[in-house]
Amino acid sequence: MFSVTVRDHMMVAHSLRGDVFGPAQRLHGVTYVVDATFRRRDLDADGIVVDIGRATEELRAVLSELNYRNLDDEPAFSGMNTSTEALAKVVADRLAERVERGALGNAARGIASLSVTLRESHVASASYEREL
Amino acid sequence: MFSVTVRDHMMVAHSLRGDVFGPAQRLHGVTYVVDATFRRRDLDADGIVVDIGRATEELRAVLSELNYRNLDDEPAFSGMNTSTEALAKVVADRLAERVERGALGNAARGIASLSVTLRESHVASASYEREL
Amino acid sequence: MFSVTVRDHMMVAHSLRGDVFGPAQRLHGVTYVVDATFRRRDLDADGIVVDIGRATEELRAVLSELNYRNLDDEPAFSGMNTSTEALAKVVADRLAERVERGALGNAARGIASLSVTLRESHVASASYEREL
Amino acid sequence: MFSVTVRDHMMVAHSLRGDVFGPAQRLHGVTYVVDATFRRRDLDADGIVVDIGRATEELRAVLSELNYRNLDDEPAFSGMNTSTEALAKVVADRLAERVERGALGNAARGIASLSVTLRESHVASASYEREL
Amino acid sequence: MFSVTVRDHMMVAHSLRGDVFGPAQRLHGVTYVVDATFRRRDLDADGIVVDIGRATEELRAVLSELNYRNLDDEPAFSGMNTSTEALAKVVADRLAERVERGALGNAARGIASLSVTLRESHVASASYEREL
Amino acid sequence: MFSVTVRDHMMVAHSLRGDVFGPAQRLHGVTYVVDATFRRRDLDADGIVVDIGRATEELRAVLSELNYRNLDDEPAFSGMNTSTEALAKVVADRLAERVERGALGNAARGIASLSVTLRESHVASASYEREL
């Protein structure tokens, strides 16, 4: 199995609802350093999983919809906690949609699965992995 | 599949028995930077895999039983080599026991598996992964 | 010259005023991974610059006054931009005050200077260095 | 499942053929920081997956066949793109061959799989994983 | 003293002349992860050393003149070794020229010094520091 | 000012004397990831500060005198605390002696200063800087 991983980041404000979150129930913020990994069994005709340049552009496009925002004000997240793991799924699903509609090229439709990891600090991160 | 990873470290002395270990047969020491990863198929009612704060506390509790010690003197390790990979299993098993007895909350009982990685330097690490 | 550096982090919301900041004028957030470095010409009677454990505690105490907050609501920052470099000075000055009033022990009063670096992502950081 | 990972690097020149690669079609270069991971279900008689020292030596031996070279001039790569993911497979296959012929010791023949990750920058990497 | 650091990278081929370089006399390649640090005594009217966004753009512009190239073919480097430390000076001097001609804004003319670090692997780097 | 930095590591056991050290008074251990930085005003005739390969070898030679040992048993450290900052000085002084006796070549005698940083975990480090 082959994989390619690209990295970018976003900087958002949010708050979390539930006693378990303690002080994180207050409005605060976070930098997510985001790794998106694309996996496939065989390389495409160019000898790659996906072009690193295009993968980087698509990841940036997905993150730009969230970057420099207060997630508490985003209708897309109403009624849910924007925990690190939940946001990993949001980014993964939006990337998957782009792969499926051809934004990474026709060959990239051979991608079997992808995973997204959000590092929220030097000591904590969360991931979501899904098939395509 | 979702996952959450938290990081801490411990600083221990030990020696290893067996010709394969060369100079590491002498009493020496190591800092293990420890990553514990918790995985589950679906998020709990709070929208998380496990609370990062509680996971960090439980990892710290497990490591504090080993930290600042000479592992050669620990009865728990008598008759075994405290290799990096063997210690990864020790930490993972002790964390699993805490999850199972509810130390991370009732919801955390939905955790499907966990893995523990011990980084012993900038160029070497070992991991152990198990189901819950 | 000797130095000791300890690391912790904080997660805050804020916005920045001024056209130069572009989308960062919106309320957003950031994780600051914070390195505090203490410097002195000679070691103290215990053979150290400062105890790493106590330095870590004092850094944590300073960061806890800011952590999990919206800095736009903090009276201490009214009328100023909480840029990364400005916050590095805030953390450094508050740490310096603690050193000077003895929070790190009497021997730590021999510290000559300190610097604080705030890493806001994997690609950007800011620092402030001052004498004591 | 246990694993051990060792790290080294190589510095090579190459060019890539295909419009998708844009400016990377020109002769350029790259540092690959290489992580090789060895996995097995149970530890060997010494309590390890593989000796970290020997694994490091074998990884270095494989990389030294490529290091400080222009890959465009290497007969082994004629007719293929030396993409990061394709090179990950080359390194993994050559390491696997060494494991199978006993270079890491007889016990290492119990290794179940290995993966190789090549980090080409702070923002991109590729991997290949295979069974033994 | 305040500072701001931004990071980017470039991927180049080159060879080095001189027995001291051993196998690096062959044509090979390298990824340089580049940190550019801007220093000034006081913050500007916006409360910053330099806008991180603009600093990132200018660093990228400087690196794009070198990126994806064989430095042995660049007239600018004829007759000199493109060692990591020599390239750090090239990048620093070109950035300094941009600061001086106002590319980072008028306020950035208050920058006192800058340094550039090129990381060529996980185990080696070089820097050049100069006044403005 | 130019600089070159090379990295290696050592794994030692030790204990520290003094109430300030708390549990670190027990025999324990540590991995030090060691960065040695060499500085000079001008490059030598080969266009470098020091050859990275030779600098790496000399750093390795210095660390090999300490690696895989219990520092409590080393006569060189009798009567002193082997704190991280004190060991940084030991490594720096031993490297300086090698530079001065020509181990890095005649040109390396032009080195103006060197600093050594020992990272003991992902959250703490210490340095010593000296002239040559």
PDB file of N, CA and C in Angstrom, chain A residues 97-127:
ATOM      1  N   GLU A  97     -14.796  14.509  -1.010  1.00  0.00           N
ATOM      2  CA  GLU A  97     -15.734  15.018  -2.007  1.00  0.00           C
ATOM      3  C   GLU A  97     -14.975  15.625  -3.179  1.00  0.00           C
ATOM      4  N   ARG A  98     -13.891  16.338  -2.884  1.00  0.00           N
ATOM      5  CA  ARG A  98     -13.085  16.936  -3.957  1.00  0.00           C
ATOM      6  C   ARG A  98     -12.397  15.856  -4.803  1.00  0.00           C
ATOM      7  N   VAL A  99     -11.888  14.832  -4.142  1.00  0.00           N
ATOM      8  CA  VAL A  99     -11.270  13.739  -4.905  1.00  0.00           C
ATOM      9  C   VAL A  99     -12.303  13.117  -5.833  1.00  0.00           C
ATOM     10  N   GLU A 100     -13.488  12.876  -5.277  1.00  0.00           N
ATOM     11  CA  GLU A 100     -14.520  12.182  -6.054  1.00  0.00           C
ATOM     12  C   GLU A 100     -15.031  13.001  -7.232  1.00  0.00           C
ATOM     13  N   ARG A 101     -15.036  14.330  -7.088  1.00  0.00           N
ATOM     14  CA  ARG A 101     -15.498  15.124  -8.240  1.00  0.00           C
ATOM     15  C   ARG A 101     -14.344  15.512  -9.162  1.00  0.00           C
ATOM     16  N   GLY A 102     -13.154  14.939  -8.930  1.00  0.00           N
ATOM     17  CA  GLY A 102     -12.070  15.073  -9.896  1.00  0.00           C
ATOM     18  C   GLY A 102     -11.114  16.230  -9.684  1.00  0.00           C
ATOM     19  N   ALA A 103     -11.194  16.901  -8.525  1.00  0.00           N
ATOM     20  CA  ALA A 103     -10.347  18.078  -8.323  1.00  0.00           C
ATOM     21  C   ALA A 103      -8.858  17.720  -8.292  1.00  0.00           C
ATOM     22  N   LEU A 104      -8.530  16.477  -7.980  1.00  0.00           N
ATOM     23  CA  LEU A 104      -7.118  16.071  -7.981  1.00  0.00           C
ATOM     24  C   LEU A 104      -6.758  15.331  -9.270  1.00  0.00           C
ATOM     25  N   GLY A 105      -7.611  15.386 -10.245  1.00  0.00           N
ATOM     26  CA  GLY A 105      -7.343  14.732 -11.517  1.00  0.00           C
ATOM     27  C   GLY A 105      -8.050  13.386 -11.588  1.00  0.00           C
ATOM     28  N   ASN A 106      -8.181  12.900 -12.815  1.00  0.00           N
ATOM     29  CA  ASN A 106      -8.889  11.636 -13.006  1.00  0.00           C
ATOM     30  C   ASN A 106      -8.177  10.467 -12.329  1.00  0.00           C
ATOM     31  N   ALA A 107      -6.845  10.475 -12.426  1.00  0.00           N
ATOM     32  CA  ALA A 107      -6.088   9.362 -11.867  1.00  0.00           C
ATOM     33  C   ALA A 107      -6.297   9.245 -10.361  1.00  0.00           C
ATOM     34  N   ALA A 108      -6.525  10.398  -9.707  1.00  0.00           N
ATOM     35  CA  ALA A 108      -6.678  10.389  -8.252  1.00  0.00           C
ATOM     36  C   ALA A 108      -7.954   9.687  -7.828  1.00  0.00           C
ATOM     37  N   ARG A 109      -8.839   9.412  -8.790  1.00  0.00           N
ATOM     38  CA  ARG A 109     -10.057   8.670  -8.427  1.00  0.00           C
ATOM     39  C   ARG A 109      -9.718   7.243  -8.001  1.00  0.00           C
ATOM     40  N   GLY A 110      -8.479   6.805  -8.258  1.00  0.00           N
ATOM     41  CA  GLY A 110      -8.041   5.490  -7.796  1.00  0.00           C
ATOM     42  C   GLY A 110      -7.648   5.450  -6.330  1.00  0.00           C
ATOM     43  N   ILE A 111      -7.754   6.564  -5.658  1.00  0.00           N
ATOM     44  CA  ILE A 111      -7.387   6.603  -4.242  1.00  0.00           C
ATOM     45  C   ILE A 111      -8.362   5.743  -3.438  1.00  0.00           C
ATOM     46  N   ALA A 112      -7.806   4.908  -2.552  1.00  0.00           N
ATOM     47  CA  ALA A 112      -8.630   3.942  -1.832  1.00  0.00           C
ATOM     48  C   ALA A 112      -9.169   4.486  -0.518  1.00  0.00           C
ATOM     49  N   SER A 113      -8.346   5.283   0.161  1.00  0.00           N
ATOM     50  CA  SER A 113      -8.774   5.805   1.458  1.00  0.00           C
ATOM     51  C   SER A 113      -7.969   7.053   1.746  1.00  0.00           C
ATOM     52  N   LEU A 114      -8.453   7.817   2.717  1.00  0.00           N
ATOM     53  CA  LEU A 114      -7.652   8.966   3.165  1.00  0.00           C
ATOM     54  C   LEU A 114      -7.842   9.131   4.657  1.00  0.00           C
ATOM     55  N   SER A 115      -6.824   9.717   5.287  1.00  0.00           N
ATOM     56  CA  SER A 115      -6.937  10.037   6.706  1.00  0.00           C
ATOM     57  C   SER A 115      -6.461  11.462   6.916  1.00  0.00           C
ATOM     58  N   VAL A 116      -7.027  12.101   7.933  1.00  0.00           N
ATOM     59  CA  VAL A 116      -6.680  13.479   8.257  1.00  0.00           C
ATOM     60  C   VAL A 116      -6.331  13.543   9.737  1.00  0.00           C
ATOM     61  N   THR A 117      -5.168  14.121  10.046  1.00  0.00           N
ATOM     62  CA  THR A 117      -4.740  14.303  11.426  1.00  0.00           C
ATOM     63  C   THR A 117      -4.642  15.792  11.727  1.00  0.00           C
ATOM     64  N   LEU A 118      -5.255  16.213  12.835  1.00  0.00           N
ATOM     65  CA  LEU A 118      -5.159  17.603  13.281  1.00  0.00           C
ATOM     66  C   LEU A 118      -4.326  17.639  14.559  1.00  0.00           C
ATOM     67  N   ARG A 119      -3.165  18.290  14.501  1.00  0.00           N
ATOM     68  CA  ARG A 119      -2.329  18.453  15.700  1.00  0.00           C
ATOM     69  C   ARG A 119      -2.696  19.777  16.344  1.00  0.00           C
ATOM     70  N   GLU A 120      -3.189  19.733  17.572  1.00  0.00           N
ATOM     71  CA  GLU A 120      -3.651  20.969  18.217  1.00  0.00           C
ATOM     72  C   GLU A 120      -2.584  21.576  19.120  1.00  0.00           C
ATOM     73  N   SER A 121      -1.538  20.821  19.397  1.00  0.00           N
ATOM     74  CA  SER A 121      -0.412  21.323  20.193  1.00  0.00           C
ATOM     75  C   SER A 121       0.725  20.335  20.021  1.00  0.00           C
ATOM     76  N   HIS A 122       1.842  20.567  20.734  1.00  0.00           N
ATOM     77  CA  HIS A 122       2.967  19.619  20.662  1.00  0.00           C
ATOM     78  C   HIS A 122       2.658  18.341  21.447  1.00  0.00           C
ATOM     79  N   VAL A 123       1.512  18.281  22.136  1.00  0.00           N
ATOM     80  CA  VAL A 123       1.207  17.117  22.960  1.00  0.00           C
ATOM     81  C   VAL A 123      -0.156  16.478  22.704  1.00  0.00           C
ATOM     82  N   ALA A 124      -0.897  16.919  21.703  1.00  0.00           N
ATOM     83  CA  ALA A 124      -2.209  16.316  21.450  1.00  0.00           C
ATOM     84  C   ALA A 124      -2.598  16.448  19.983  1.00  0.00           C
ATOM     85  N   SER A 125      -3.270  15.399  19.480  1.00  0.00           N
ATOM     86  CA  SER A 125      -3.756  15.405  18.101  1.00  0.00           C
ATOM     87  C   SER A 125      -4.932  14.446  17.987  1.00  0.00           C
ATOM     88  N   ALA A 126      -5.639  14.531  16.865  1.00  0.00           N
ATOM     89  CA  ALA A 126      -6.735  13.595  16.595  1.00  0.00           C
ATOM     90  C   ALA A 126      -6.780  13.328  15.104  1.00  0.00           C
ATOM     91  N   SER A 127      -7.329  12.154  14.743  1.00  0.00           N
ATOM     92  CA  SER A 127      -7.368  11.724  13.343  1.00  0.00           C
ATOM     93  C   SER A 127      -8.727  11.122  12.998  1.00  0.00           C
TER      94      SER A 127
END
